[in-house]
Coordinates of C-alpha atoms in Angstrom, one line a residue:
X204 CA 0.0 0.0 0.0
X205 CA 0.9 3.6 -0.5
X206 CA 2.7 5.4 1.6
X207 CA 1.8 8.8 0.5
X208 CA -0.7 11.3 2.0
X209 CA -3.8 11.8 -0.2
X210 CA -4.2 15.8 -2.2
X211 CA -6.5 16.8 0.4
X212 CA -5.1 16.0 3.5
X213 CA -2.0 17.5 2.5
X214 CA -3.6 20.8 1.5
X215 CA -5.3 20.9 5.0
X216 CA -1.9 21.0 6.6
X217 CA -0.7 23.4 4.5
X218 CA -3.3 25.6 5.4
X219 CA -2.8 25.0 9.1
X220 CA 0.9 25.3 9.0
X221 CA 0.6 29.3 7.3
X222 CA -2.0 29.8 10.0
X223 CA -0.3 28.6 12.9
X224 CA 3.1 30.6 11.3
X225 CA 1.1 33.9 10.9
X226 CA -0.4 33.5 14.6
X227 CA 3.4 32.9 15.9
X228 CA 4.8 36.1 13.7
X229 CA 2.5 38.1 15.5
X230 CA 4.0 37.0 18.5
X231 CA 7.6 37.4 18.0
X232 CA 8.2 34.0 17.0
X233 CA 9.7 32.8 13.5
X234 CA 10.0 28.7 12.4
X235 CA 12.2 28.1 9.2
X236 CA 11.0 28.0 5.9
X237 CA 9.8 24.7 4.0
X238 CA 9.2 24.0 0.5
X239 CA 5.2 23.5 -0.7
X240 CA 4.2 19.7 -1.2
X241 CA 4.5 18.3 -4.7
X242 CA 2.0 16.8 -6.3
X243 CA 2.5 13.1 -6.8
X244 CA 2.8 12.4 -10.8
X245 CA 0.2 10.1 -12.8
X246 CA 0.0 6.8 -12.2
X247 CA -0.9 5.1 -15.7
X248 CA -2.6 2.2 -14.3
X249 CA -4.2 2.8 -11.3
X250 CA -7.9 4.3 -11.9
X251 CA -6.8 7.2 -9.8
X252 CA -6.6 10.6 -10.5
X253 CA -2.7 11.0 -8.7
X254 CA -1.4 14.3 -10.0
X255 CA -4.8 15.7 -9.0
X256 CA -5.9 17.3 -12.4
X257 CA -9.2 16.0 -12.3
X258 CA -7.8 13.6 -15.9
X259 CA -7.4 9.9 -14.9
X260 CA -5.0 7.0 -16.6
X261 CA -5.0 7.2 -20.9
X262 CA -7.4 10.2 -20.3
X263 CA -4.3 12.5 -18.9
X264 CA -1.3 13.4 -21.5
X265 CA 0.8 12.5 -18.9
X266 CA 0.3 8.8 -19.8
X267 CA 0.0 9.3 -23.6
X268 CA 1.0 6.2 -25.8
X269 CA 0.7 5.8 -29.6
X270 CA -2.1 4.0 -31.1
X271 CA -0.9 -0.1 -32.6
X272 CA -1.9 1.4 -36.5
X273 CA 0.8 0.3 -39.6
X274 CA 3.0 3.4 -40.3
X275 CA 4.5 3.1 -44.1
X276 CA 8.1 2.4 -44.2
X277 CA 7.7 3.4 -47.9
X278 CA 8.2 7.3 -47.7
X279 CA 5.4 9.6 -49.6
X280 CA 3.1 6.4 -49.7
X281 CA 0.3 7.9 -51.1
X282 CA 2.4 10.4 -53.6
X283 CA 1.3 13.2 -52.1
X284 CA 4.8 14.9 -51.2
X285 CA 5.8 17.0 -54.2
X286 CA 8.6 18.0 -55.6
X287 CA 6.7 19.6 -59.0
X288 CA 3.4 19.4 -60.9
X289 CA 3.3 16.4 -63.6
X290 CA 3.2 18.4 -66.8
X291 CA 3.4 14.9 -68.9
X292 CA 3.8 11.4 -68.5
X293 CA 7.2 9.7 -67.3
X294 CA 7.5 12.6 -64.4
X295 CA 7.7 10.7 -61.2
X296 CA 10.7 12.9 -60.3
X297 CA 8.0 15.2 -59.5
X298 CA 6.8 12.8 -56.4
X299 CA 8.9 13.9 -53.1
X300 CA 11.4 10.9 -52.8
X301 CA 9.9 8.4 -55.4
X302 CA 12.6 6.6 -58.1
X303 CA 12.5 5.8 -61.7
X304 CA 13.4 2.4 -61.0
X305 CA 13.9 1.4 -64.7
X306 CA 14.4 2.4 -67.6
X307 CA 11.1 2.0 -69.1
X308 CA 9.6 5.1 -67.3
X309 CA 6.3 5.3 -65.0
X310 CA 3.8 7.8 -64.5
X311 CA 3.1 10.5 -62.4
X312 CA -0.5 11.7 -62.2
X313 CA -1.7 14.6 -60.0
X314 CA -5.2 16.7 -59.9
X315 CA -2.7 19.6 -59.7
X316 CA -1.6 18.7 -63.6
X317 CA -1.4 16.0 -65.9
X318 CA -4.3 13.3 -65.2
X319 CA -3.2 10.4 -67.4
X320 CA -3.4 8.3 -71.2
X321 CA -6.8 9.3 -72.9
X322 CA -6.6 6.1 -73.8
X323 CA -5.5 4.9 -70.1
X324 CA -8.0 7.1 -68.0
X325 CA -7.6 6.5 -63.9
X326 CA -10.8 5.4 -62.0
X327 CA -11.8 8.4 -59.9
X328 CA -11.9 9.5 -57.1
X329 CA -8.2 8.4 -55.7
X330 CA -7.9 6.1 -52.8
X331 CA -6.1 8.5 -50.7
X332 CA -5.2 12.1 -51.8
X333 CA -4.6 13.3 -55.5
X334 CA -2.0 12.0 -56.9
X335 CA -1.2 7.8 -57.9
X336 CA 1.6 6.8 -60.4
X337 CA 0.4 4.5 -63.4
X338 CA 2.6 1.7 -65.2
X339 CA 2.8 -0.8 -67.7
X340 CA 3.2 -4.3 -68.4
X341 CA 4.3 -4.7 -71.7
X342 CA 3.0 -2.4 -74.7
X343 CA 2.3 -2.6 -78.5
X344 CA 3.3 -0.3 -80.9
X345 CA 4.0 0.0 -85.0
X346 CA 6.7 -1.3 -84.4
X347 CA 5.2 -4.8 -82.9
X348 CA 4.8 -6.1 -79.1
X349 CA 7.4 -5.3 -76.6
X350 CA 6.8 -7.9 -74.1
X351 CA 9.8 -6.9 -71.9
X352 CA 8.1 -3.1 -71.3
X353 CA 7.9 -3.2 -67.8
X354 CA 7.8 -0.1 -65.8
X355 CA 8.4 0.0 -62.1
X356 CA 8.8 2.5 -59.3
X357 CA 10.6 2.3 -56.7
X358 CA 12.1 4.1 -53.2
X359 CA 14.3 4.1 -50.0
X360 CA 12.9 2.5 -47.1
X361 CA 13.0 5.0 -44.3
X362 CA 14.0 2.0 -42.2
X363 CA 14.8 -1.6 -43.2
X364 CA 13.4 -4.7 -43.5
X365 CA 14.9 -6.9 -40.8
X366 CA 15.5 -10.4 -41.8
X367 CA 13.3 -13.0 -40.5
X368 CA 10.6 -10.6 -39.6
X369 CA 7.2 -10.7 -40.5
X370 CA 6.0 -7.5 -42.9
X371 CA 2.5 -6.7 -44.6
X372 CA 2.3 -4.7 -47.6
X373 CA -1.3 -3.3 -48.6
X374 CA -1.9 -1.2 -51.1
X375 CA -4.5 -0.2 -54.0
X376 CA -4.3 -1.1 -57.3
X377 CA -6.5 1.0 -60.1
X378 CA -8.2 -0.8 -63.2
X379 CA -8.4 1.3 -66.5
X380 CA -11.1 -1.8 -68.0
X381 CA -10.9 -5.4 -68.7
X382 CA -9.4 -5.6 -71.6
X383 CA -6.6 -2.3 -70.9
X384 CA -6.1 -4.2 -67.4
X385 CA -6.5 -8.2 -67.5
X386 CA -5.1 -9.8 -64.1
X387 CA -2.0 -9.2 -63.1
X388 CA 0.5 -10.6 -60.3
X389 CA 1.8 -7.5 -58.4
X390 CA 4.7 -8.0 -57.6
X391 CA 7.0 -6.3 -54.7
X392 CA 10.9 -6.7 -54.9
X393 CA 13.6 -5.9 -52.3
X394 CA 17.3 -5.1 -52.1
X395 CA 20.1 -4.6 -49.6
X396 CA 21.2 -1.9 -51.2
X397 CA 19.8 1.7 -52.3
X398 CA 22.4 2.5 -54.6
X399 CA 20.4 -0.7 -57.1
X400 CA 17.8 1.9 -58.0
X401 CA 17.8 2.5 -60.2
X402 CA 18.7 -1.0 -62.1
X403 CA 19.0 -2.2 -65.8
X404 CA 20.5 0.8 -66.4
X405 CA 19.7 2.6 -70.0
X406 CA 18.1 -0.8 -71.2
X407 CA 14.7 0.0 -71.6
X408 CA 14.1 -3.9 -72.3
X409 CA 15.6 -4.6 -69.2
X410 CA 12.4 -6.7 -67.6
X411 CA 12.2 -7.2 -64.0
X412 CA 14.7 -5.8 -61.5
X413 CA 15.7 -9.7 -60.6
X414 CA 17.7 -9.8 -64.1
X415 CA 20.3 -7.9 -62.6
X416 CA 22.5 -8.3 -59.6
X417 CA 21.7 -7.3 -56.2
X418 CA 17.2 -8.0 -56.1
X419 CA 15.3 -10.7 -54.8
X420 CA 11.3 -11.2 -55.1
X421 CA 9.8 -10.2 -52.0
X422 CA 6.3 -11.2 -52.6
X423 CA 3.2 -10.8 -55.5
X424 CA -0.2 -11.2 -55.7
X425 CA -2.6 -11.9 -58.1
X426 CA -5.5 -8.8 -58.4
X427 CA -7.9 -8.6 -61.0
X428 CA -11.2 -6.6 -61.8
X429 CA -13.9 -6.9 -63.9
X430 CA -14.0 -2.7 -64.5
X431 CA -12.4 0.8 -63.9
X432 CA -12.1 0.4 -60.6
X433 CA -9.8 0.2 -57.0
X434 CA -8.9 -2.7 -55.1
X435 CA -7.2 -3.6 -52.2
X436 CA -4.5 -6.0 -52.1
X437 CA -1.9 -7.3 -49.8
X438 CA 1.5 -9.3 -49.7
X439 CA 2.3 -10.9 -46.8
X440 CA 6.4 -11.2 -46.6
X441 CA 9.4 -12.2 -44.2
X442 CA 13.1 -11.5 -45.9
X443 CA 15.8 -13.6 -45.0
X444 CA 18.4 -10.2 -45.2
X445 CA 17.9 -6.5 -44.4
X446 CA 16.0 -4.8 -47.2
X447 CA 17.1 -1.1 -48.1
X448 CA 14.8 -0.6 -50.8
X449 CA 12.1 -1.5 -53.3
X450 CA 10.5 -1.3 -56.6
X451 CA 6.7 -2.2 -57.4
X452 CA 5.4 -3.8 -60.8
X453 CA 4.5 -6.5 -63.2
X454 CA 5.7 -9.9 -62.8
X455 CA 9.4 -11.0 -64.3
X456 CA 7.3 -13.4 -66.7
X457 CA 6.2 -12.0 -69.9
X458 CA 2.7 -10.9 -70.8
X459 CA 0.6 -12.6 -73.4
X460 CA -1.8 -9.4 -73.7
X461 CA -2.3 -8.6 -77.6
X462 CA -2.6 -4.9 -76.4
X463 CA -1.1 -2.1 -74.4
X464 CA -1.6 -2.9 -70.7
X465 CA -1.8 0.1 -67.8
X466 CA -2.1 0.0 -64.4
X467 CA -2.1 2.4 -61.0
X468 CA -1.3 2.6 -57.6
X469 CA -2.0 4.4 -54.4
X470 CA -1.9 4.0 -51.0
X471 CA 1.4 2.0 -50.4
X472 CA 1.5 1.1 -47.0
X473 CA 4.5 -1.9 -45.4
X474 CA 4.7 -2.1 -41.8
X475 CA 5.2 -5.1 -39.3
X476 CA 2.5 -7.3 -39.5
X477 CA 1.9 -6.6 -35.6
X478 CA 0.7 -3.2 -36.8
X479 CA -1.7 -4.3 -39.1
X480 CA -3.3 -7.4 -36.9
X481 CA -3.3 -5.7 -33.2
X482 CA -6.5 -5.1 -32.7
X483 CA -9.1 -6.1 -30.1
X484 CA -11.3 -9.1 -31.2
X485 CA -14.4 -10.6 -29.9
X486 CA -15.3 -14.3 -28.8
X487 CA -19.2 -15.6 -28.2
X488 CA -22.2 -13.5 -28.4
X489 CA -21.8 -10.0 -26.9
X490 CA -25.4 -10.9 -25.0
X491 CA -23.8 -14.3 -23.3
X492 CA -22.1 -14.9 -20.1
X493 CA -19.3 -16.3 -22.0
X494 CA -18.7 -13.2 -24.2
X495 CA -14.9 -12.0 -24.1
X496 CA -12.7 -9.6 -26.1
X497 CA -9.1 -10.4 -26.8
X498 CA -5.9 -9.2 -28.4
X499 CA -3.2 -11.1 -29.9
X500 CA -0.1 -12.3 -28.0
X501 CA 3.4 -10.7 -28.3
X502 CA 6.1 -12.4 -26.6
X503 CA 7.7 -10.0 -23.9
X504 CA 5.3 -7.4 -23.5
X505 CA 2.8 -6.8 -21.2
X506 CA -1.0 -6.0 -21.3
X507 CA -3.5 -3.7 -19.1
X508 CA -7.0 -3.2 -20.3
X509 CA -8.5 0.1 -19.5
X510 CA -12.4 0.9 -19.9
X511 CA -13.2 4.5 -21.0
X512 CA -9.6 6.0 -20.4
X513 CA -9.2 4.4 -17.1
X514 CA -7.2 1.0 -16.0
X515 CA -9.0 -2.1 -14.7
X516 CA -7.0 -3.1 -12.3
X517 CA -5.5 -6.7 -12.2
X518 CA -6.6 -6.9 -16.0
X519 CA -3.5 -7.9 -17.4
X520 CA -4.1 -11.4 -19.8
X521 CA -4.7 -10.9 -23.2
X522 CA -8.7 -11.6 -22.5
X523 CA -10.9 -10.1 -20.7
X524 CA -14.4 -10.3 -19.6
X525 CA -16.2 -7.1 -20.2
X526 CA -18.2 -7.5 -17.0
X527 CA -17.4 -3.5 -16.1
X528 CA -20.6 -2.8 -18.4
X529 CA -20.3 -1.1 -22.1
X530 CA -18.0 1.5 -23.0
X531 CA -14.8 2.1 -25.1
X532 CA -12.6 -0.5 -24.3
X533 CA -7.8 -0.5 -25.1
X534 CA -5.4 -2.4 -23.8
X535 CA -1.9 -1.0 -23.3
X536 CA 1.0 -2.9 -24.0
X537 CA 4.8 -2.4 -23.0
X538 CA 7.8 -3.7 -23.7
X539 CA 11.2 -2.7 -22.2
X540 CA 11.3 0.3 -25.1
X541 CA 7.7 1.3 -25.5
X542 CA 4.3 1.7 -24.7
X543 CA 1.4 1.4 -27.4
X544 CA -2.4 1.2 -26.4
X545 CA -5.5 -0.5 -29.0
X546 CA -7.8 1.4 -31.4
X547 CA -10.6 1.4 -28.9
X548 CA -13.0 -1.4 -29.2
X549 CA -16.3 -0.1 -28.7
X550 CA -18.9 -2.9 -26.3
X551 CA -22.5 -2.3 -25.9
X552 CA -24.9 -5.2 -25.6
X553 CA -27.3 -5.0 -28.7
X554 CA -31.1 -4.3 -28.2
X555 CA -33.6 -5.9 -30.5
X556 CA -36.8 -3.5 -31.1
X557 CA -40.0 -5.0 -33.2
X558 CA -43.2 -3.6 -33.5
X559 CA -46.3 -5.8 -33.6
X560 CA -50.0 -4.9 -34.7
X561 CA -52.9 -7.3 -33.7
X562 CA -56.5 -6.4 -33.5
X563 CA -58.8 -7.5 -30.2
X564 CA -62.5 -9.0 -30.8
X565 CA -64.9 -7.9 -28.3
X566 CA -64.7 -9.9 -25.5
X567 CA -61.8 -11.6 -26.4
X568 CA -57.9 -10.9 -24.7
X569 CA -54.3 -10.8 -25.8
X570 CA -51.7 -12.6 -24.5
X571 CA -48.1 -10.6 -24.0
X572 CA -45.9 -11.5 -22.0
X573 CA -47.3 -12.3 -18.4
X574 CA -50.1 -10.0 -19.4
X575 CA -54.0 -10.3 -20.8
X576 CA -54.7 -7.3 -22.5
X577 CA -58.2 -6.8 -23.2
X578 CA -58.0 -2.8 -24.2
X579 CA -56.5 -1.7 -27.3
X580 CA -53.7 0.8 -27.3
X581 CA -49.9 0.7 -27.4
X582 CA -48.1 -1.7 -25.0
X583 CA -44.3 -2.3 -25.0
X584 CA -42.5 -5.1 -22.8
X585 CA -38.9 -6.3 -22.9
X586 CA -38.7 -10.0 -23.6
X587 CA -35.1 -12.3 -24.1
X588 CA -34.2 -13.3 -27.3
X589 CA -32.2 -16.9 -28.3
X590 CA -28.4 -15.2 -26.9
X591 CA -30.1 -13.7 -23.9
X592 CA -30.4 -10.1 -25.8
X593 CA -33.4 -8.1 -25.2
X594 CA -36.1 -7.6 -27.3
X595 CA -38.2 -4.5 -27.1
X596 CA -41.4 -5.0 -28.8
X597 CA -44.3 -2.2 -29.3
X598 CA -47.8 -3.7 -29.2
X599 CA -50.5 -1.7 -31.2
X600 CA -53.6 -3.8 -30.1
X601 CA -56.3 -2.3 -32.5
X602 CA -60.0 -3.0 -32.1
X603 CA -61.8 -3.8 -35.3
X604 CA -64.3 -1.3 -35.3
X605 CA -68.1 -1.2 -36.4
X606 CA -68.0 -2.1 -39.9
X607 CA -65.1 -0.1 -41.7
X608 CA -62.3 1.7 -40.5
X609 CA -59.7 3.8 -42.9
X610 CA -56.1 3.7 -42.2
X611 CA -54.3 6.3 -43.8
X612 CA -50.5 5.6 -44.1
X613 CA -47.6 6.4 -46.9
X614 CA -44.4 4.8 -47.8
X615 CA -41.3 5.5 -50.6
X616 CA -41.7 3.9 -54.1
X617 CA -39.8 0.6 -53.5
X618 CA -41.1 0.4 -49.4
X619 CA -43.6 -2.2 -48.6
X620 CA -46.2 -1.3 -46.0
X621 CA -47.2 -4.2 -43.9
X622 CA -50.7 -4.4 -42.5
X623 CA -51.6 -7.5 -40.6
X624 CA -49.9 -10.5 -42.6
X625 CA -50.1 -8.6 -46.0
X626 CA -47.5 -6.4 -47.1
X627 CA -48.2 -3.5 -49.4
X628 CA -46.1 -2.2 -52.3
X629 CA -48.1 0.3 -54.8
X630 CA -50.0 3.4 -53.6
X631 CA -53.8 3.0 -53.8
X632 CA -56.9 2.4 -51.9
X633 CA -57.2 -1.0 -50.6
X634 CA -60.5 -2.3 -49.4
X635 CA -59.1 -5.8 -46.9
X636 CA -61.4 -7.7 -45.0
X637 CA -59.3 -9.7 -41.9
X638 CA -59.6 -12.3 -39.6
X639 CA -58.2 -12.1 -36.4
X640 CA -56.9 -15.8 -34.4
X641 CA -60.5 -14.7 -32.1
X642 CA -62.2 -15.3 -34.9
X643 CA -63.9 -11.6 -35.8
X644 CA -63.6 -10.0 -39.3
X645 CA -63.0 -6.1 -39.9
X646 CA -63.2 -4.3 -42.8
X647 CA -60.2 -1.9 -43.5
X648 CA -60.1 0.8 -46.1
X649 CA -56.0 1.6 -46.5
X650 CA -55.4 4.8 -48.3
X651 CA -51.5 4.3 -49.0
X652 CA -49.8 7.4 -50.8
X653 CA -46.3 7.9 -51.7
X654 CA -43.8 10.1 -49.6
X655 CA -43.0 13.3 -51.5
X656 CA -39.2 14.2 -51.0
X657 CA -37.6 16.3 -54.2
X658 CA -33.9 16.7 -54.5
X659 CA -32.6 18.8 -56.9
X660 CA -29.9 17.7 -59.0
X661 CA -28.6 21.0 -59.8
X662 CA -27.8 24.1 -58.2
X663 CA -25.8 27.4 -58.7
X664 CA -24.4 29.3 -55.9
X665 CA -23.7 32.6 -57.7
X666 CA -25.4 35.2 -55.0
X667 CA -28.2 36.0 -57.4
X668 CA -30.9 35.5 -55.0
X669 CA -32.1 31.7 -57.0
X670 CA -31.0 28.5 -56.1
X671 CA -28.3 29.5 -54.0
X672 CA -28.2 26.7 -51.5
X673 CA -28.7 23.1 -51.8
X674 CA -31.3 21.3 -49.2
X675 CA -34.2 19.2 -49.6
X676 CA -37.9 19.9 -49.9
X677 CA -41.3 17.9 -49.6
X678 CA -44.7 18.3 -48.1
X679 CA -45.9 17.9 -44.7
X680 CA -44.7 14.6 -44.4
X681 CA -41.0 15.3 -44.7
X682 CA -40.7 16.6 -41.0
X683 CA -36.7 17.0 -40.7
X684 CA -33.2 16.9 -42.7
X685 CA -31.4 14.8 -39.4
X686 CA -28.4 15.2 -41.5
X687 CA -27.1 16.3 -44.8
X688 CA -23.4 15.4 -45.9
X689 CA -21.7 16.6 -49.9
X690 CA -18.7 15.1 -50.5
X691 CA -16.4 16.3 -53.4
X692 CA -15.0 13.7 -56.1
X693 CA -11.9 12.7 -53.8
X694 CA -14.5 11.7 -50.7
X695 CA -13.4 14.5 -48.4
X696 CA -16.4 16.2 -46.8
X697 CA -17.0 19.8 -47.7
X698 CA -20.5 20.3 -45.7
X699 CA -22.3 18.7 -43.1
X700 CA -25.5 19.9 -41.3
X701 CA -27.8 18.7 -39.0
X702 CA -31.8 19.1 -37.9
X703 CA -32.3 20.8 -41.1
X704 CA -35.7 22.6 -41.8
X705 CA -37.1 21.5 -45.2
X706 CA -38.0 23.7 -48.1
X707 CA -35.8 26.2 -46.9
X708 CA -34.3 28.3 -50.5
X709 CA -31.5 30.0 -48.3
X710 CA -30.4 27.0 -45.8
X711 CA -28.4 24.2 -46.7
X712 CA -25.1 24.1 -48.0
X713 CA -24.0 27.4 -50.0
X714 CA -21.0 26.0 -51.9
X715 CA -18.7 26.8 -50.4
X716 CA -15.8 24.9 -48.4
X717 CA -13.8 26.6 -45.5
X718 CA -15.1 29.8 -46.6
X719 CA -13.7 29.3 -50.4
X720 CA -16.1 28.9 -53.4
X721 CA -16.1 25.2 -54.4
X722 CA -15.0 24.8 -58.0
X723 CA -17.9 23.4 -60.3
X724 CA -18.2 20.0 -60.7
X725 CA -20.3 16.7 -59.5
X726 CA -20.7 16.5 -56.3
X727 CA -22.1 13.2 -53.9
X728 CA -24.9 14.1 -51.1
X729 CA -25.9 11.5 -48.2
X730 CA -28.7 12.8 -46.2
X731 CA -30.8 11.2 -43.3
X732 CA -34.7 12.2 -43.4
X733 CA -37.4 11.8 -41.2
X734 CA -40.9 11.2 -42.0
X735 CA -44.1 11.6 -40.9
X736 CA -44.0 8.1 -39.5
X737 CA -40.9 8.8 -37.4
X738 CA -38.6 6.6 -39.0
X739 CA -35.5 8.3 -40.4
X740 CA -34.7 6.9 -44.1
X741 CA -31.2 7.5 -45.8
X742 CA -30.9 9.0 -49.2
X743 CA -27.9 9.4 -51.6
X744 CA -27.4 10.5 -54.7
X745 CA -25.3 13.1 -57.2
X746 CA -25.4 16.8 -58.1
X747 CA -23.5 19.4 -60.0
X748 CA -22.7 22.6 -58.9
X749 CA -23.0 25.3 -61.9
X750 CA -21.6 29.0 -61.6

């Protein structure tokens, strides 16, 4: 146990030393000087608040730890870092720190500048930023097929590969069309030296960087697509030396395509595979007794799980029952050189909600739960579901009525409306006559209309007083904009606003982005209404911006 005094008692004798030494002063007497208490410093892994700054454990700087995420040991990964703007093809120069790796050059594309082939157009938007360098494998010319065309790129490591260590390399891989770019094996090569980029010298028909000294394969994968598109890929590698640097591209075999081939990346991330795989996982049903969350095992370190910023003490495995109720779960780990914590893991215990209509015959009763109900209105009870969740269901007990009732209700072109054990997909009138499990019949007039929601498609924020802003309109059933997004062409969000009023011509987004005109262009919207009904439906869709 502790030896030291709590913060408050040791303010309360502070305060009664300066009185006693005031009352003494005044009496002739004078006791030797002495230096304030310090405060005691955080303790990391406590749950107590020891310095006294009202912050406890992760939640004070003083115990700040870097979050387990892969850092790039490839410098500029996403080719962002520049040195110039691409005027023209063969221009990777102009990417900060990136290497013609041979002689057959790559590509340097940038929104800043020179966007590509016509004939090799990239998929858009970029997976991360604005620039991505494009390559081939192979081309065809007047001259006839140059099947030893192969372009690479390559860099530096900012730190090495160690040998015998496990590395991930991820990156994106863009797709002009099926016939421009048939499958390909990506393939990632290594050497223990920088000073081998670049390699094959002036040889333009060099081929792969393994035809020369001094480069080994490191990895490849095959990646196809069926369109202009992105996708994600992945090498999993472990050298058997240091590795200094590397060069990305085709395979060393030689393509069969009858055509030119083009291809581009982004996004070019290698770490430790550690980085990439530490994350907090999940075992059983989060409803269960037996539910747990876990992380993986790394020899010599050790763990501490913490729930909302603070340590649970004597937590220490690598699994834990979250018992301490939901919240943002991280473990820390340390080793002898560092201290790392988890992306948080987020645990809340799922609620099922249902709602259930059921009409009561005179006379007659509804079983729910441990109830008879014999009076119709709305009734909700919390029942267990198969892994011990709950279950929140709404009762509307309806009573049949004297001959006809008329149910007025509305729904979006593609909903269904469900009424009793029929489902409804069309606006109309609908006479239904029903039978309940009592036995009684009721005859029900439904008067189902369609939601009316209009989004324009168009609009040009020039200050002329007309169709400044973009929002939403509709009648009286469109009762709130919960939340309206734009994204530009890249995916980086330029507006967002929430509770929105409807049918408003000067609220919305006025086109602009951090207080700068947006340039004209196409433009992606994601919005969240909510209907007369209560329920809040998401919508998506396009528009251009015109000045």
């Amino acid at each position: 146990m502790s030896n030291e005094r709590p913060p408050h008692i040791s303010f309360l004798n502070t305060v009664s030393y300066l009185c006693c030494t005031v009352l003494l002063f005044g009496l002739g007497v004078f006791l030797p000087s002495f230096s304030a208490p310090q405060l005691m410093e955080e303790i990391c892994d406590n749950a107590i608040d020891d310095d006294g700054d009202g912050l406890i454990d992760l939640n004070d700087p003083d115990c700040d730890c870097p979050v387990i995420a892969p850092v790039s040991l490839i410098p500029n990964p996403s080719f962002e870092d520049q040195n110039c703007c691409p005027g023209s093809r063969s221009e990777l120069n102009c990417a900060d720190t990136w290497i013609q790796a041979s002689a057959s050059t790559t590509d340097y594309l940038h929104t800043c500048g020179w966007m590509g082939w016509r004939e090799f157009p990239p998929p858009l938007p970029f997976p991360d930023g604005e620039g991505v360098v494009g390559l081939r494998d192979g081309r065809v010319r007047n001259v006839g097929q140059e099947y030893d065309w192969k372009e690479y790129a390559g860099a530096c490591l900012l730190s090495p590969l160690l040998a015998n260590t496990s590395y991930r390399f991820r990156f994106h891989v863009g797709f002009v069309n099926q016939e421009a770019s048939p499958p390909m094996s990506i393939t990632f090569f290594g050497t223990t030296d920088c000073a081998n980029l670049p390699f094959g010298g002036t040889n333009d028909m060099f081929g792969c960087p393994t035809n020369g000294p001094g480069w080994v394969e490191l990895g490849s994968v095959l990646v196809n697509s069926a369109g202009a598109n992105w996708k994600l890929a992945e090498i999993d590698l472990e050298p058997t030396e240091d590795i200094y640097a590397v060069a990305i591209g085709p395979p060393c075999r030689r393509t069969t395509a009858t055509v030119s081939t083009y291809y581009f990346f982004d996004n070019l991330v290698l770490d430790d595979v550690q980085s990439f795989e530490f994350r907090i996982n999940t075992e059983g049903h989060p409803c269960r007794s037996d539910f747990a969350l876990t992380v993986p095992e790394i020899p010599k370190h050790t763990y501490q799980w913490y729930r909302n910023g603070i340590a649970l003490p004597g937590e220490t495995d690598i699994r834990i029952r979250p018992t301490y109720g939901v919240g943002e779960y991280q473990v820390r780990i340390l080793s002898d050189n560092d201290c790392q914590v988890s992306r948080q893991f987020v645990y809340q215990v799922p609620v099922f909600r249902e709602s259930v209509e059921h009409y009561l015959c005179e006379g007659t009763s509804y079983a729910f739960g441990d109830r008879q109900l014999d009076v119709p209105g709305t009734y909700v009870d919390t029942f267990p579901s198969v892994d011990q969740c709950d279950s929140i269901v709404t009762l509307e007990l309806l009573a049949p009525g004297r001959g006809e009732d008329t149910l007025s209700a509305f729904i979006f072109e593609g909903e269904t409306y469900a009424l009793g054990n029929r489902k409804f997909r069309f606006a109309g009138q609908y006479e239904l006559t029903y039978q309940s499990s009592q036995g009684c019949d009721s005859l029900v007039l439904l008067d189902l209309d369609y939601y009316r929601v209009f989004v324009p498609n168009v609009f040009t924020p020039n200050n002329d007083g007309h169709n400044d802003f973009f929002t939403i309109f509709g009648g009286a059933d469109l009762r709130s904009i919960e939340r309206l997004q734009i994204f530009d062409r890249w995916g980086d969000l330029v507006y967002e606003g929430q509770q929105l009023l409807p049918n408003q011509s000067d609220g919305g987004w006025d086109g602009r982005y951090k207080g700068e005109f947006s340039s004209p262009g196409v433009y992606v919207y994601m919005a969240e209404l909510e209907m007369s009904d209560g329920k809040i439906r998401p919508f998506s869709g396009s528009l251009t911006l015109i000045r």
